[in-house]
XYZ file of C-alpha atoms in Angstrom:
384
model
C -10.939 -109.645 -62.780
C -7.790 -111.392 -61.482
C -5.774 -107.694 -61.120
C -8.881 -106.670 -59.266
C -8.971 -109.537 -56.821
C -4.898 -109.256 -56.402
C -5.470 -107.380 -53.107
C -6.758 -110.194 -51.420
C -3.643 -112.433 -52.070
C -1.297 -108.990 -50.711
C 0.179 -109.545 -47.087
C 0.466 -105.775 -47.073
C -3.756 -105.500 -47.152
C -3.536 -107.294 -44.085
C -1.069 -105.650 -42.287
C -2.538 -101.984 -43.373
C -5.849 -103.269 -42.224
C -4.263 -104.394 -38.753
C -2.720 -100.930 -39.120
C -6.515 -99.722 -38.796
C -7.314 -101.819 -35.497
C -4.571 -100.959 -33.621
C -6.181 -97.537 -32.308
C -9.324 -99.407 -32.280
C -7.909 -100.686 -28.917
C -8.140 -98.159 -26.413
C -10.781 -96.497 -28.579
C -12.979 -99.337 -27.495
C -11.916 -99.893 -23.858
C -12.987 -96.271 -23.647
C -16.650 -96.756 -25.163
C -17.216 -99.834 -23.362
C -16.705 -97.812 -20.199
C -18.242 -94.530 -21.312
C -20.274 -94.716 -24.695
C -21.884 -91.379 -24.355
C -18.558 -89.373 -24.643
C -17.488 -90.828 -27.828
C -15.675 -87.947 -28.937
C -12.862 -88.051 -25.480
C -10.542 -90.252 -27.463
C -10.166 -87.859 -30.222
C -9.139 -84.656 -27.441
C -6.769 -86.995 -25.879
C -4.895 -87.461 -29.575
C -4.477 -83.506 -29.278
C -1.277 -82.893 -26.861
C -0.303 -86.634 -27.316
C 0.297 -85.330 -31.105
C 2.134 -82.515 -29.883
C 4.981 -84.609 -28.001
C 7.922 -84.575 -30.740
C 8.322 -88.159 -30.416
C 4.940 -89.558 -30.922
C 5.480 -88.977 -34.842
C 8.626 -91.304 -34.928
C 6.297 -94.297 -32.944
C 3.866 -93.611 -35.760
C 6.294 -93.568 -38.913
C 7.864 -96.814 -36.872
C 4.673 -98.483 -37.254
C 4.147 -97.039 -40.580
C 7.264 -98.255 -42.350
C 6.124 -101.954 -40.350
C 2.493 -101.910 -41.502
C 1.713 -99.678 -44.082
C 4.868 -100.177 -46.280
C 5.883 -103.534 -45.673
C 7.419 -104.796 -48.922
C 9.390 -100.536 -49.483
C 12.545 -100.686 -48.500
C 13.294 -96.737 -48.155
C 9.625 -95.221 -47.974
C 9.185 -91.484 -48.048
C 8.708 -91.181 -43.863
C 10.328 -88.354 -41.713
C 12.943 -89.695 -39.928
C 13.043 -87.408 -37.391
C 11.083 -86.000 -34.184
C 8.623 -83.577 -34.985
C 10.744 -80.604 -33.342
C 8.723 -77.594 -35.511
C 4.773 -76.732 -34.435
C 3.866 -77.482 -37.859
C 5.087 -80.506 -38.318
C 4.042 -81.397 -35.161
C 0.154 -80.532 -36.075
C 0.611 -82.629 -38.930
C 0.754 -85.652 -36.839
C -2.114 -84.593 -34.847
C -4.217 -84.561 -37.758
C -2.796 -87.857 -39.092
C -3.535 -89.247 -35.873
C -7.457 -88.246 -35.665
C -7.449 -89.737 -39.546
C -6.008 -92.875 -38.933
C -8.414 -92.969 -35.409
C -11.485 -92.019 -37.659
C -10.715 -94.176 -40.795
C -9.989 -97.059 -38.436
C -12.976 -96.723 -36.459
C -14.731 -97.394 -39.789
C -13.505 -99.621 -41.031
C -13.402 -101.620 -37.614
C -17.602 -101.338 -37.597
C -17.617 -102.548 -41.283
C -15.493 -105.468 -40.922
C -17.921 -106.403 -37.840
C -21.119 -105.922 -39.085
C -20.921 -105.991 -43.128
C -19.872 -109.600 -42.507
C -23.484 -110.201 -40.387
C -25.492 -108.566 -42.853
C -24.181 -110.674 -45.388
C -25.403 -113.191 -43.140
C -28.461 -112.238 -42.291
C -29.324 -111.788 -46.245
C -28.046 -115.319 -46.778
C -30.626 -116.745 -43.955
C -33.978 -114.766 -45.121
C -33.027 -116.246 -48.173
C -33.585 -119.508 -46.865
C -35.375 -118.340 -44.218
C -33.468 -118.709 -41.171
C -34.211 -116.404 -37.968
C -31.247 -113.805 -37.555
C -30.974 -112.267 -33.958
C -29.082 -109.977 -34.891
C -30.675 -108.012 -37.465
C -34.659 -109.142 -36.832
C -35.425 -106.605 -40.024
C -34.422 -109.007 -42.404
C -36.148 -112.080 -40.977
C -38.931 -113.328 -42.044
C -40.119 -115.975 -45.002
C -38.069 -117.266 -47.386
C -36.955 -114.661 -49.859
C -35.008 -115.175 -52.816
C -34.407 -111.817 -54.157
C -32.328 -111.389 -50.499
C -29.980 -113.443 -51.961
C -29.146 -111.002 -55.082
C -28.201 -108.684 -52.394
C -25.536 -110.857 -50.290
C -22.539 -110.027 -52.372
C -23.315 -106.719 -51.612
C -21.747 -106.243 -48.055
C -19.117 -108.160 -48.892
C -18.040 -106.021 -51.807
C -18.588 -103.082 -49.847
C -15.825 -104.424 -47.406
C -13.296 -105.538 -49.688
C -13.717 -101.511 -50.867
C -13.042 -100.614 -47.439
C -10.296 -102.142 -46.499
C -7.916 -102.346 -50.324
C -9.235 -99.146 -50.449
C -9.000 -97.897 -46.942
C -5.508 -99.218 -46.885
C -4.411 -97.607 -49.639
C -5.886 -94.354 -48.929
C -4.389 -94.424 -45.028
C -0.620 -95.568 -47.173
C -1.069 -91.948 -48.997
C -2.177 -89.897 -46.342
C 0.780 -91.494 -44.106
C 3.224 -89.897 -46.764
C 1.738 -86.888 -47.194
C 1.703 -86.336 -42.926
C 3.886 -88.588 -41.994
C 6.620 -87.647 -43.954
C 9.353 -84.662 -44.448
C 8.364 -81.233 -44.757
C 9.878 -79.173 -47.105
C 12.212 -77.636 -43.824
C 13.474 -81.027 -43.421
C 13.831 -81.996 -46.672
C 16.219 -79.594 -47.394
C 18.339 -80.047 -44.096
C 18.876 -83.331 -45.581
C 20.053 -82.185 -49.031
C 22.322 -80.181 -46.990
C 23.549 -82.939 -44.937
C 24.271 -85.174 -47.817
C 25.756 -82.022 -49.449
C 28.038 -81.661 -46.152
C 28.596 -85.594 -46.307
C 29.888 -85.436 -50.202
C 32.121 -82.525 -49.465
C 33.867 -84.189 -46.352
C 33.940 -87.376 -48.229
C 35.659 -85.173 -51.425
C 38.165 -83.490 -48.750
C 39.160 -86.740 -47.545
C 39.533 -87.773 -51.275
C 41.868 -84.925 -51.521
C 43.763 -85.584 -48.359
C 44.482 -89.124 -49.443
C 45.390 -87.961 -52.892
C 47.932 -84.990 -51.643
C 49.490 -87.342 -48.978
C 50.213 -90.893 -50.250
C 50.454 -89.347 -53.871
C 53.732 -86.857 -52.600
C 54.730 -89.564 -50.487
C 54.918 -92.175 -53.275
C 56.232 -89.766 -55.847
C 59.413 -88.601 -53.501
C 60.070 -92.709 -52.696
C 60.107 -93.319 -56.907
C 62.120 -90.432 -57.771
C 64.715 -91.314 -54.739
C 64.751 -95.006 -55.961
C 65.509 -94.042 -59.036
C 67.825 -91.245 -58.257
C 70.086 -93.903 -56.075
C 69.847 -96.404 -58.619
C 71.186 -94.216 -61.451
C 73.622 -92.683 -58.595
C 75.818 -95.889 -58.239
C 77.043 -93.919 -54.762
C 76.346 -95.915 -51.327
C 76.569 -92.360 -49.773
C 73.916 -91.270 -52.651
C 71.885 -94.303 -51.569
C 72.079 -94.120 -47.973
C 71.028 -90.146 -47.854
C 67.838 -91.297 -50.682
C 66.914 -94.196 -48.690
C 66.732 -91.924 -45.355
C 64.496 -89.366 -47.077
C 62.081 -92.123 -48.475
C 61.721 -92.945 -45.010
C 61.106 -89.721 -42.966
C 58.923 -88.976 -46.124
C 56.903 -92.260 -45.573
C 56.767 -91.917 -42.186
C 55.418 -88.246 -42.880
C 52.687 -90.142 -44.935
C 51.771 -92.266 -42.195
C 50.967 -89.382 -39.729
C 48.587 -88.085 -42.710
C 47.170 -91.156 -43.286
C 46.529 -91.494 -39.586
C 44.815 -88.405 -39.478
C 42.620 -88.998 -42.373
C 41.471 -92.402 -40.849
C 41.131 -90.194 -37.541
C 38.356 -88.438 -39.539
C 36.568 -90.769 -40.566
C 36.741 -93.469 -37.559
C 35.549 -90.103 -35.629
C 33.353 -87.691 -37.004
C 34.208 -85.249 -33.586
C 38.029 -85.091 -34.695
C 38.552 -81.863 -34.857
C 39.896 -80.526 -38.393
C 42.818 -78.252 -36.560
C 44.920 -82.192 -36.202
C 46.211 -81.883 -40.071
C 48.861 -80.013 -40.754
C 49.330 -75.797 -41.815
C 51.824 -73.901 -43.589
C 54.353 -73.578 -40.265
C 54.734 -77.391 -40.995
C 55.671 -76.397 -44.802
C 59.963 -77.048 -44.133
C 58.828 -80.457 -43.911
C 57.563 -80.489 -47.724
C 60.698 -78.256 -48.646
C 63.083 -80.455 -47.341
C 61.252 -83.425 -48.730
C 61.721 -81.943 -52.007
C 65.152 -80.980 -51.741
C 66.100 -85.232 -50.532
C 64.619 -85.858 -54.137
C 67.111 -84.250 -55.710
C 65.086 -81.082 -56.720
C 67.225 -77.628 -55.422
C 64.034 -75.604 -54.174
C 64.183 -71.853 -53.216
C 62.114 -70.823 -50.685
C 60.843 -67.373 -49.646
C 58.447 -67.107 -47.018
C 57.127 -63.958 -46.057
C 55.090 -62.878 -43.090
C 53.582 -64.374 -40.023
C 52.424 -68.104 -40.982
C 51.135 -68.751 -37.485
C 48.878 -66.151 -37.405
C 46.745 -67.153 -40.681
C 43.207 -68.672 -40.297
C 43.125 -72.519 -39.294
C 41.059 -73.010 -43.165
C 43.562 -71.007 -44.759
C 46.808 -72.490 -43.464
C 45.295 -76.440 -43.791
C 44.496 -75.674 -47.231
C 47.691 -73.852 -48.361
C 49.632 -76.678 -46.991
C 48.204 -78.982 -48.955
C 47.970 -77.293 -52.101
C 51.940 -76.094 -51.319
C 52.294 -80.373 -51.203
C 50.543 -80.748 -54.384
C 52.766 -78.778 -56.538
C 55.827 -79.459 -55.318
C 54.634 -83.057 -56.190
C 53.767 -82.332 -59.700
C 57.460 -80.627 -59.925
C 58.600 -83.627 -58.771
C 56.250 -86.245 -60.803
C 56.581 -84.237 -63.861
C 59.716 -82.280 -64.559
C 61.948 -84.259 -61.973
C 64.722 -82.981 -59.868
C 65.021 -79.930 -61.352
C 65.302 -75.986 -59.522
C 61.882 -74.585 -58.031
C 61.150 -71.678 -56.491
C 58.907 -71.397 -53.969
C 57.452 -67.955 -52.694
C 54.758 -68.047 -49.857
C 53.331 -64.356 -48.537
C 50.667 -63.198 -46.194
C 49.676 -59.633 -46.816
C 47.020 -57.132 -48.162
C 44.377 -59.809 -46.554
C 45.981 -62.502 -48.769
C 47.921 -65.637 -48.499
C 49.608 -65.775 -51.949
C 51.382 -69.299 -52.641
C 53.747 -69.746 -56.017
C 55.566 -72.330 -57.497
C 57.792 -72.200 -60.193
C 60.185 -74.853 -61.940
C 61.546 -75.226 -65.364
C 59.422 -77.544 -68.174
C 61.417 -80.483 -69.209
C 63.172 -79.881 -72.960
C 61.325 -76.348 -72.426
C 57.903 -78.005 -73.703
C 54.504 -77.037 -72.099
C 52.502 -79.631 -70.044
C 49.137 -80.024 -69.799
C 46.502 -77.838 -67.359
C 44.785 -80.878 -66.191
C 44.984 -84.028 -64.306
C 43.584 -84.676 -60.172
C 46.241 -82.627 -58.836
C 46.105 -79.708 -60.455
C 42.117 -80.366 -60.459
C 42.469 -80.620 -56.160
C 44.588 -76.900 -56.371
C 41.641 -75.612 -58.073
C 39.283 -76.815 -55.817
C 40.564 -75.865 -52.556
C 41.727 -72.663 -53.734
C 37.431 -72.393 -54.891
C 36.264 -73.146 -51.546
C 37.893 -70.572 -49.791
C 37.055 -67.809 -52.281
C 40.627 -67.725 -53.690
C 41.910 -67.842 -56.865
C 44.373 -69.643 -58.692
C 46.619 -70.008 -61.967
C 48.227 -72.790 -63.178
C 49.664 -72.837 -66.434
C 53.011 -71.908 -68.689
C 54.489 -68.447 -67.777
C 55.594 -67.770 -71.413
C 59.730 -68.109 -70.372
C 59.501 -72.261 -70.458
C 58.584 -72.490 -66.780
C 55.557 -74.263 -65.334
C 53.812 -72.169 -62.535
C 51.221 -72.147 -60.078
C 50.053 -69.389 -58.369
C 47.578 -69.192 -55.460
C 45.555 -66.508 -53.652
C 43.610 -67.189 -50.529
C 41.561 -64.355 -48.709
C 42.628 -64.620 -45.078
C 39.022 -63.046 -43.793
């Protein structure tokens, strides 16, 4: 019994009742002017519901009055652009108005009927319902709760039904749900890309700084220390520029991706590795400036991560770098001898980032020992 009466103490029961009453304000004015044409308000709702922004207004009311205790109800968040969604809005307006009319009429007359039945029980005259007027009759007292029970059912049940219909007609369509999923996927991909950018740029700078600082301390030479500090400074400045680009993407969503470094800036990476003590034998074949933007930008990050891994895991060892364009492919290859001829594990965030970038562009990546005591990173990216 207590559970059955629980809706009476819930605020949303009365906000939903208010939501059903709201359209009755305009309808009541029209019925006062033209009571012989009660269908005109329903006709006016058709062109009104076809306006794209009307759904936004209805969703705002539904969130506020139908689901006030829900943080994220499943309603559409954009104007209804597709005609199917516009007609769903029309259907919603018609249903809301009709149900609101029934509930408004019931909330007005059912209490009056209950009072009239109680008055007949004690023999009082009722001007509103003279049909139940007459001498006292205790049997009418048994009927007094009936209008109130019906009123309770209409108020509580009508609000629940209206909320369910609102979720159906004001909720996003299948196409809108797919668009929302795609947008969410794009956001996650963008966050992943930004994480890779930070990992590659800052990781490279820190690796160079650590290697340079260790080499300078071991060399115990003022001249070498001076060169090491200069290399650390240059690498740090480059990392700050990269960091500013990445933060710019976060601050300004319209910022073009072309602001990121490309393979035409590869000399900066090679010089940074050489300044760290590594002997880099670089060979570039083909015009890098004609590469497609996405390929050139991702190729730069792949080369940066490969050189970072050389310095981080092998130290200042000779490294061979090959960059070649031809036959519709960009080929990147970095080889370096493994310390003491041992094999290195083929996992970690760096290698994973290389594979992810390669897969994103539909290319192929091989990372691992080459059988000659060297570690090899070889990436092939299609140009078209």
